[in-house]
Short mmCIF file of C-alpha atoms and ligand atoms in Angstrom, two decimals:
data_model
loop_
_atom_site.label_atom_id
_atom_site.label_comp_id
_atom_site.label_asym_id
_atom_site.label_seq_id
_atom_site.Cartn_x
_atom_site.Cartn_y
_atom_site.Cartn_z
CA UNK Q 229 95.45 -69.11 113.74
CA UNK Q 230 94.69 -69.50 110.04
CA UNK Q 231 91.08 -69.65 108.91
CA UNK Q 232 89.58 -70.32 105.51
CA UNK Q 233 86.66 -68.13 104.45
CA UNK Q 234 84.31 -68.71 101.53
CA UNK Q 235 85.78 -71.45 99.38
CA UNK Q 236 89.17 -71.35 101.12
CA UNK Q 237 90.76 -69.71 98.09
CA UNK Q 238 92.12 -67.02 100.40
CA UNK Q 239 93.23 -67.84 103.97
CA UNK Q 240 93.06 -65.35 106.81
CA UNK Q 241 95.46 -65.13 109.75
CA UNK Q 242 95.36 -62.46 112.47
CA UNK Q 243 98.79 -61.73 113.97
CA UNK Q 244 98.16 -58.99 116.52
CA UNK Q 245 97.44 -55.82 114.55
CA UNK Q 246 98.46 -57.46 111.27
CA UNK Q 247 96.01 -59.34 109.07
CA UNK Q 248 97.70 -61.80 106.74
CA UNK Q 249 95.77 -62.93 103.65
CA UNK Q 250 97.18 -65.91 101.75
CA UNK Q 251 96.08 -66.58 98.16
CA UNK Q 252 95.55 -70.32 98.30
CA UNK Q 253 95.73 -72.23 94.99
CA UNK Q 254 99.30 -73.50 95.26
CA UNK Q 255 98.79 -76.34 92.74
CA UNK Q 256 98.02 -73.64 90.12
CA UNK Q 257 100.68 -71.25 91.41
CA UNK Q 258 97.86 -69.20 93.03
CA UNK Q 259 96.51 -68.05 89.65
CA UNK Q 260 93.45 -65.80 90.01
CA UNK Q 261 89.95 -67.00 89.19
CA UNK Q 262 86.75 -64.90 89.36
CA UNK Q 263 85.72 -66.80 92.55
CA UNK Q 264 89.09 -66.06 94.13
CA UNK Q 265 88.79 -62.35 93.28
CA UNK Q 266 85.31 -62.25 94.83
CA UNK Q 267 86.66 -63.84 97.99
CA UNK Q 268 89.57 -61.40 98.13
CA UNK Q 269 87.12 -58.51 97.67
CA UNK Q 270 84.98 -59.76 100.60
CA UNK Q 271 88.06 -60.16 102.79
CA UNK Q 272 89.09 -56.58 102.03
CA UNK Q 273 85.67 -55.56 103.41
CA UNK Q 274 86.37 -57.52 106.62
CA UNK Q 275 89.84 -56.08 107.04
CA UNK Q 276 88.60 -52.52 106.43
CA UNK Q 277 85.87 -52.91 109.05
CA UNK Q 278 88.04 -54.52 111.73
CA UNK Q 279 89.46 -51.74 113.91
CA UNK Q 280 92.00 -54.16 115.47
CA UNK Q 281 93.61 -54.60 112.03
CA UNK Q 282 96.14 -51.85 111.38
CA UNK Q 283 98.12 -53.36 108.50
CA UNK Q 284 97.22 -55.82 105.74
CA UNK Q 285 99.80 -58.28 104.38
CA UNK Q 286 99.07 -60.36 101.27
CA UNK Q 287 101.06 -63.40 100.17
CA UNK Q 288 100.75 -66.63 98.15
CA UNK Q 289 100.55 -70.20 99.47
CA UNK Q 290 103.45 -72.59 98.90
CA UNK Q 291 107.12 -71.96 98.22
CA UNK Q 292 106.86 -71.31 94.49
CA UNK Q 293 104.50 -68.47 93.76
CA UNK Q 294 103.01 -65.26 95.04
CA UNK Q 295 100.47 -65.22 92.19
CA UNK Q 296 101.34 -66.42 88.66
CA UNK Q 297 98.69 -64.20 87.07
CA UNK Q 298 95.15 -64.59 85.90
CA UNK Q 299 94.02 -68.20 85.27
CA UNK Q 300 94.87 -68.73 81.61
CA UNK Q 301 92.54 -71.73 81.25
CA UNK Q 302 89.59 -69.58 82.37
CA UNK Q 303 90.66 -66.67 80.14
CA UNK Q 304 90.57 -68.77 77.00
CA UNK Q 305 86.83 -69.33 77.49
CA UNK Q 306 86.01 -65.59 77.43
CA UNK Q 307 84.85 -63.61 74.42
CA UNK Q 308 85.94 -60.00 73.96
CA UNK Q 309 83.10 -58.47 75.98
CA UNK Q 310 83.56 -60.96 78.84
CA UNK Q 311 87.30 -60.27 78.81
CA UNK Q 312 86.56 -56.55 79.08
CA UNK Q 313 84.27 -57.21 82.08
CA UNK Q 314 86.94 -59.44 83.67
CA UNK Q 315 89.48 -56.63 83.32
CA UNK Q 316 87.01 -54.13 84.85
CA UNK Q 317 86.42 -56.46 87.85
CA UNK Q 318 90.13 -57.00 88.39
CA UNK Q 319 90.85 -53.28 88.09
CA UNK Q 320 88.10 -52.49 90.61
CA UNK Q 321 89.52 -54.84 93.26
CA UNK Q 322 93.11 -53.73 92.70
CA UNK Q 323 92.18 -50.03 92.68
CA UNK Q 324 90.33 -50.66 95.91
CA UNK Q 325 93.49 -52.17 97.35
CA UNK Q 326 95.54 -49.21 96.08
CA UNK Q 327 93.17 -46.85 97.92
CA UNK Q 328 92.69 -49.16 100.94
CA UNK Q 329 92.32 -47.15 104.15
CA UNK Q 330 95.12 -49.06 105.91
CA UNK Q 331 98.69 -49.69 104.82
CA UNK Q 332 99.17 -52.80 102.67
CA UNK Q 333 102.22 -54.99 102.09
CA UNK Q 334 102.75 -57.62 99.38
CA UNK Q 335 104.92 -60.41 100.80
CA UNK Q 336 106.31 -61.85 97.57
CA UNK Q 337 107.67 -65.36 97.96
CA UNK Q 338 107.91 -66.57 94.34
CA UNK Q 339 106.45 -65.78 90.93
CA UNK Q 340 104.59 -62.46 90.81
CA UNK Q 341 103.50 -62.43 87.18
CA UNK Q 342 100.80 -60.53 85.29
CA UNK Q 343 97.89 -60.04 87.71
CA UNK Q 344 100.21 -61.16 90.51
CA UNK Q 345 102.59 -58.28 89.80
CA UNK Q 346 99.59 -55.96 89.49
CA UNK Q 347 98.42 -57.14 92.93
CA UNK Q 348 101.88 -56.48 94.39
CA UNK Q 349 102.09 -53.03 92.76
CA UNK Q 350 98.62 -52.14 94.10
CA UNK Q 351 99.97 -52.63 97.64
CA UNK Q 352 101.82 -49.77 99.33
CA UNK Q 353 104.94 -51.83 99.94
CA UNK Q 354 106.64 -54.93 98.56
CA UNK Q 355 108.70 -57.20 100.78
CA UNK Q 356 110.37 -59.81 98.56
CA UNK Q 357 112.51 -62.89 98.97
CA UNK Q 358 115.56 -63.70 96.87
CA UNK Q 359 113.44 -66.44 95.22
CA UNK Q 360 110.81 -63.98 93.93
CA UNK Q 361 110.44 -63.33 90.20
CA UNK Q 362 108.51 -60.40 88.76
CA UNK Q 363 107.17 -59.92 85.26
CA UNK Q 364 104.45 -58.97 82.83
CA UNK Q 365 104.38 -62.01 80.49
CA UNK Q 366 101.23 -60.80 78.69
CA UNK Q 367 103.19 -59.59 75.64
CA UNK Q 368 104.46 -63.18 75.17
CA UNK Q 369 100.78 -64.17 74.94
CA UNK Q 370 100.28 -61.42 72.33
CA UNK Q 371 98.26 -59.33 74.74
CA UNK Q 372 98.90 -56.65 77.39
CA UNK Q 373 98.42 -56.23 81.18
CA UNK Q 374 94.77 -55.43 81.94
CA UNK Q 375 94.33 -55.06 85.69
CA UNK Q 376 96.07 -51.70 85.99
CA UNK Q 377 99.61 -52.94 85.33
CA UNK Q 378 100.49 -50.43 82.63
CA UNK Q 379 99.42 -47.54 84.85
CA UNK Q 380 100.63 -48.80 88.24
CA UNK Q 381 104.02 -49.82 86.85
CA UNK Q 382 104.67 -46.26 85.66
CA UNK Q 383 103.67 -44.88 89.07
CA UNK Q 384 105.81 -47.37 90.97
CA UNK Q 385 108.98 -47.59 88.84
CA UNK Q 386 108.83 -44.76 86.28
CA UNK Q 387 108.11 -44.79 82.54
CA UNK Q 388 111.43 -46.26 81.35
CA UNK Q 389 111.41 -49.26 83.70
CA UNK Q 390 107.68 -49.84 83.20
CA UNK Q 391 108.18 -49.98 79.43
CA UNK Q 392 111.07 -52.38 79.90
CA UNK Q 393 108.99 -54.80 81.98
CA UNK Q 394 105.80 -54.54 79.89
CA UNK Q 395 107.47 -54.71 76.46
CA UNK Q 396 110.07 -57.43 77.14
CA UNK Q 397 107.69 -59.76 79.00
CA UNK Q 398 110.63 -61.46 80.72
CA UNK Q 399 110.97 -62.41 84.39
CA UNK Q 400 113.06 -60.07 86.53
CA UNK Q 401 114.93 -61.08 89.69
CA UNK Q 402 114.41 -59.42 93.06
CA UNK Q 403 117.88 -57.88 92.72
CA UNK Q 404 116.91 -56.27 89.39
CA UNK Q 405 113.62 -55.01 90.82
CA UNK Q 406 115.41 -53.52 93.82
CA UNK Q 407 117.36 -51.43 91.34
CA UNK Q 408 114.08 -50.48 89.65
CA UNK Q 409 113.09 -49.07 93.06
CA UNK Q 410 109.84 -50.88 93.81
CA UNK Q 411 111.06 -53.42 96.38
CA UNK Q 412 111.02 -51.91 99.85
CA UNK Q 413 112.41 -54.77 101.94
CA UNK Q 414 114.49 -57.73 100.79
CA UNK Q 415 114.95 -60.99 102.74
CA UNK Q 416 116.33 -64.48 102.22
CA UNK Q 417 113.37 -66.87 101.67
CA UNK Q 418 113.39 -68.44 105.18
CA UNK Q 419 113.30 -64.97 106.79
CA UNK Q 420 110.65 -63.48 104.50
CA UNK Q 421 107.69 -63.75 106.88
CA UNK Q 422 109.55 -62.37 109.89
CA UNK Q 423 110.93 -59.50 107.76
CA UNK Q 424 107.45 -58.66 106.46
CA UNK Q 425 105.90 -58.79 109.93
CA UNK Q 426 108.69 -56.66 111.43
CA UNK Q 427 108.06 -54.06 108.72
CA UNK Q 428 104.30 -54.29 109.31
CA UNK Q 429 104.82 -53.69 113.05
CA UNK Q 430 106.67 -50.46 112.25
CA UNK Q 431 103.56 -49.27 110.40
CA UNK Q 432 101.07 -50.62 112.96
CA UNK Q 433 102.30 -48.35 115.78
CA UNK Q 434 101.11 -45.16 114.09
CA UNK Q 435 97.68 -43.63 114.55
CA UNK Q 436 95.31 -45.31 112.03
CA UNK Q 437 93.57 -42.08 111.07
CA UNK Q 438 96.85 -40.23 110.50
CA UNK Q 439 98.06 -43.18 108.42
CA UNK Q 440 94.88 -43.15 106.34
CA UNK Q 441 95.16 -39.41 105.67
CA UNK Q 442 98.88 -39.67 104.88
CA UNK Q 443 98.27 -42.45 102.35
CA UNK Q 444 95.25 -40.74 100.78
CA UNK Q 445 97.18 -37.49 100.37
CA UNK Q 446 100.33 -39.11 98.91
CA UNK Q 447 98.16 -41.14 96.49
CA UNK Q 448 96.81 -37.96 94.91
CA UNK Q 449 100.30 -36.72 93.95
CA UNK Q 450 100.70 -36.74 90.20
CA UNK Q 451 96.95 -37.14 89.70
CA UNK Q 452 96.03 -33.51 90.34
CA UNK Q 453 97.94 -30.28 89.62
CA UNK Q 454 100.60 -29.29 92.18
CA UNK Q 455 98.65 -26.35 93.59
CA UNK Q 456 95.54 -28.48 94.10
CA UNK Q 457 97.74 -31.13 95.72
CA UNK Q 458 99.22 -28.56 98.11
CA UNK Q 459 95.74 -27.29 99.01
CA UNK Q 460 94.65 -30.87 99.69
CA UNK Q 461 97.75 -31.47 101.78
CA UNK Q 462 97.17 -28.35 103.89
CA UNK Q 463 93.51 -29.29 104.45
CA UNK Q 464 94.35 -32.88 105.38
CA UNK Q 465 97.17 -31.67 107.61
CA UNK Q 466 94.69 -29.44 109.44
CA UNK Q 467 92.27 -32.35 109.90
CA UNK Q 468 94.99 -34.58 111.42
CA UNK Q 469 96.35 -31.65 113.47
CA UNK Q 470 92.95 -31.20 115.13
CA UNK Q 471 92.53 -34.78 116.35
CA UNK Q 472 92.84 -35.63 120.05
CA UNK Q 473 95.63 -38.04 119.08
CA UNK Q 474 97.73 -35.27 117.53
CA UNK Q 475 96.94 -32.77 120.34
CA UNK Q 476 98.10 -35.32 122.89
CA UNK Q 477 101.40 -36.04 121.08
CA UNK Q 478 102.14 -32.35 120.54
CA UNK Q 479 101.33 -31.39 124.16
CA UNK Q 480 103.36 -34.30 125.52
CA UNK Q 481 106.35 -33.27 123.42
CA UNK Q 482 106.05 -29.62 124.54
CA UNK Q 483 105.69 -30.67 128.21
CA UNK Q 484 108.54 -33.20 127.91
CA UNK Q 485 106.30 -35.96 129.22
CA UNK Q 486 105.49 -39.45 127.97
CA UNK Q 487 102.48 -39.31 125.62
CA UNK Q 488 99.28 -41.17 126.48
CA UNK Q 489 98.08 -43.64 123.92
CA UNK Q 490 95.16 -41.76 122.37
CA UNK Q 491 93.63 -42.75 119.02
CA UNK Q 492 92.16 -40.21 116.61
CA UNK Q 493 88.99 -42.28 116.54
CA UNK Q 494 87.94 -45.89 116.56
CA UNK Q 495 85.61 -45.75 113.57
CA UNK Q 496 86.98 -47.43 110.47
CA UNK Q 497 86.82 -45.98 106.99
CA UNK Q 498 83.69 -46.51 104.94
CA UNK Q 499 85.69 -45.37 101.98
CA UNK Q 500 87.73 -48.47 101.30
CA UNK Q 501 85.85 -49.44 98.17
N1 COA M 860 96.97 -69.83 84.89
C1 COA M 860 96.56 -71.08 85.06
N2 COA M 860 97.37 -72.07 85.53
C2 COA M 860 98.64 -71.73 85.80
C3 COA M 860 99.13 -70.42 85.65
C4 COA M 860 98.23 -69.44 85.16
N3 COA M 860 98.57 -68.17 85.01
N4 COA M 860 100.44 -70.41 85.99
C5 COA M 860 100.75 -71.67 86.36
N5 COA M 860 99.67 -72.47 86.25
C6 COA M 860 99.55 -73.90 86.55
C7 COA M 860 100.17 -74.76 85.45
O1 COA M 860 99.24 -74.96 84.41
C8 COA M 860 100.46 -76.03 86.22
O2 COA M 860 99.26 -76.75 86.41
P1 COA M 860 99.21 -78.35 86.13
O3 COA M 860 100.22 -78.91 87.09
O4 COA M 860 97.80 -78.73 86.45
O5 COA M 860 99.62 -78.53 84.70
C9 COA M 860 100.88 -75.52 87.60
O6 COA M 860 100.33 -74.20 87.70
C10 COA M 860 102.39 -75.41 87.77
O7 COA M 860 102.90 -74.60 86.72
P2 COA M 860 104.10 -75.07 85.73
O8 COA M 860 103.99 -74.28 84.47
O9 COA M 860 104.10 -76.56 85.60
O10 COA M 860 105.35 -74.63 86.61
P3 COA M 860 106.81 -74.22 86.05
O11 COA M 860 107.67 -74.13 87.24
O12 COA M 860 107.22 -75.09 84.94
O13 COA M 860 106.61 -72.74 85.43
C11 COA M 860 105.79 -70.47 85.42
C12 COA M 860 106.20 -71.69 86.27
C13 COA M 860 105.21 -69.41 86.35
C14 COA M 860 107.00 -69.91 84.66
C15 COA M 860 104.71 -70.92 84.39
O14 COA M 860 103.71 -71.65 85.09
C16 COA M 860 104.03 -69.79 83.66
O15 COA M 860 104.63 -69.21 82.76
N6 COA M 860 102.77 -69.48 84.02
C17 COA M 860 101.98 -68.49 83.31
C18 COA M 860 102.35 -67.09 83.75
C19 COA M 860 101.56 -66.07 82.96
O16 COA M 860 101.67 -65.99 81.76
N7 COA M 860 100.78 -65.24 83.68
C20 COA M 860 100.00 -64.19 83.09
C21 COA M 860 98.69 -64.69 82.68
S1 COA M 860 97.73 -63.42 81.91
#
């Protein structure tokens, strides 16, 4: 069942362990407004708190767009200081998504431009249809990406590809982006939702705490020196190793018996902001 929260700018659908959020401004190709970002931020709170939600999927309403970027009409009204604040707000929400305690998937059904591409890159995975188009058009507006795009693009596709996308400003096809290495699953448009949900189900079966620790640890790679990263990895390994969920799996494997379904804990992360 799909429900509209707040102003209905983002729709929520619960599909078993998967929470699907749909950015809902199809007449404006789902372009972001401050109100929409606030609603998305609140819905991230809900999804973080809900222990039944194991995976978050984000998509755009309608057949044409995932998100065609920040609302240009609204941007024109801002002075320099307001624009700076708008970029800080956008970066905060997208960084929060990048560090979200549960795995996240962008289900990209059409244009993912500017802030829309930044949203997709902030997710752990991108599942894209053959009709998707990706790009950073900001340079064609004589400006640059401001919600983390320059940094996330380098992390997700490497310096050379990131420069290509940011400095050309053109739209790239799903096939091109698969070669760039940041599309995880590809589907024909009619099969996009089932492909995204099938991928989400593969993630949803794993212990939520182990998933959170795995994601948190991988996210630190490249941000801290290798030796510090290895120390962090060993410590986080030890924490997951000590949970009842891990003990049960390890003992069941050693005893050649079917494991019981034990969770590491039912509390959800407070650290999703
Ligand atoms: N901000 C505000 N409105 C937007 C928008 C954006 N980023 N992107 C699309 N829209 C609106 C259009 O103004 C239009 O509204 P209208 O029907 O009231 O005039 C509607 O969405 C449909 O877009 P349209 O341009 O008519 O569709 P198209 O198929 O001809 O082109 C795009 C699609 C995506 C190529 C084109 O809309 C576009 O280039 N959008 C801007 C993308 C961008 O620069 N994003 C980064 C912003 S920083």
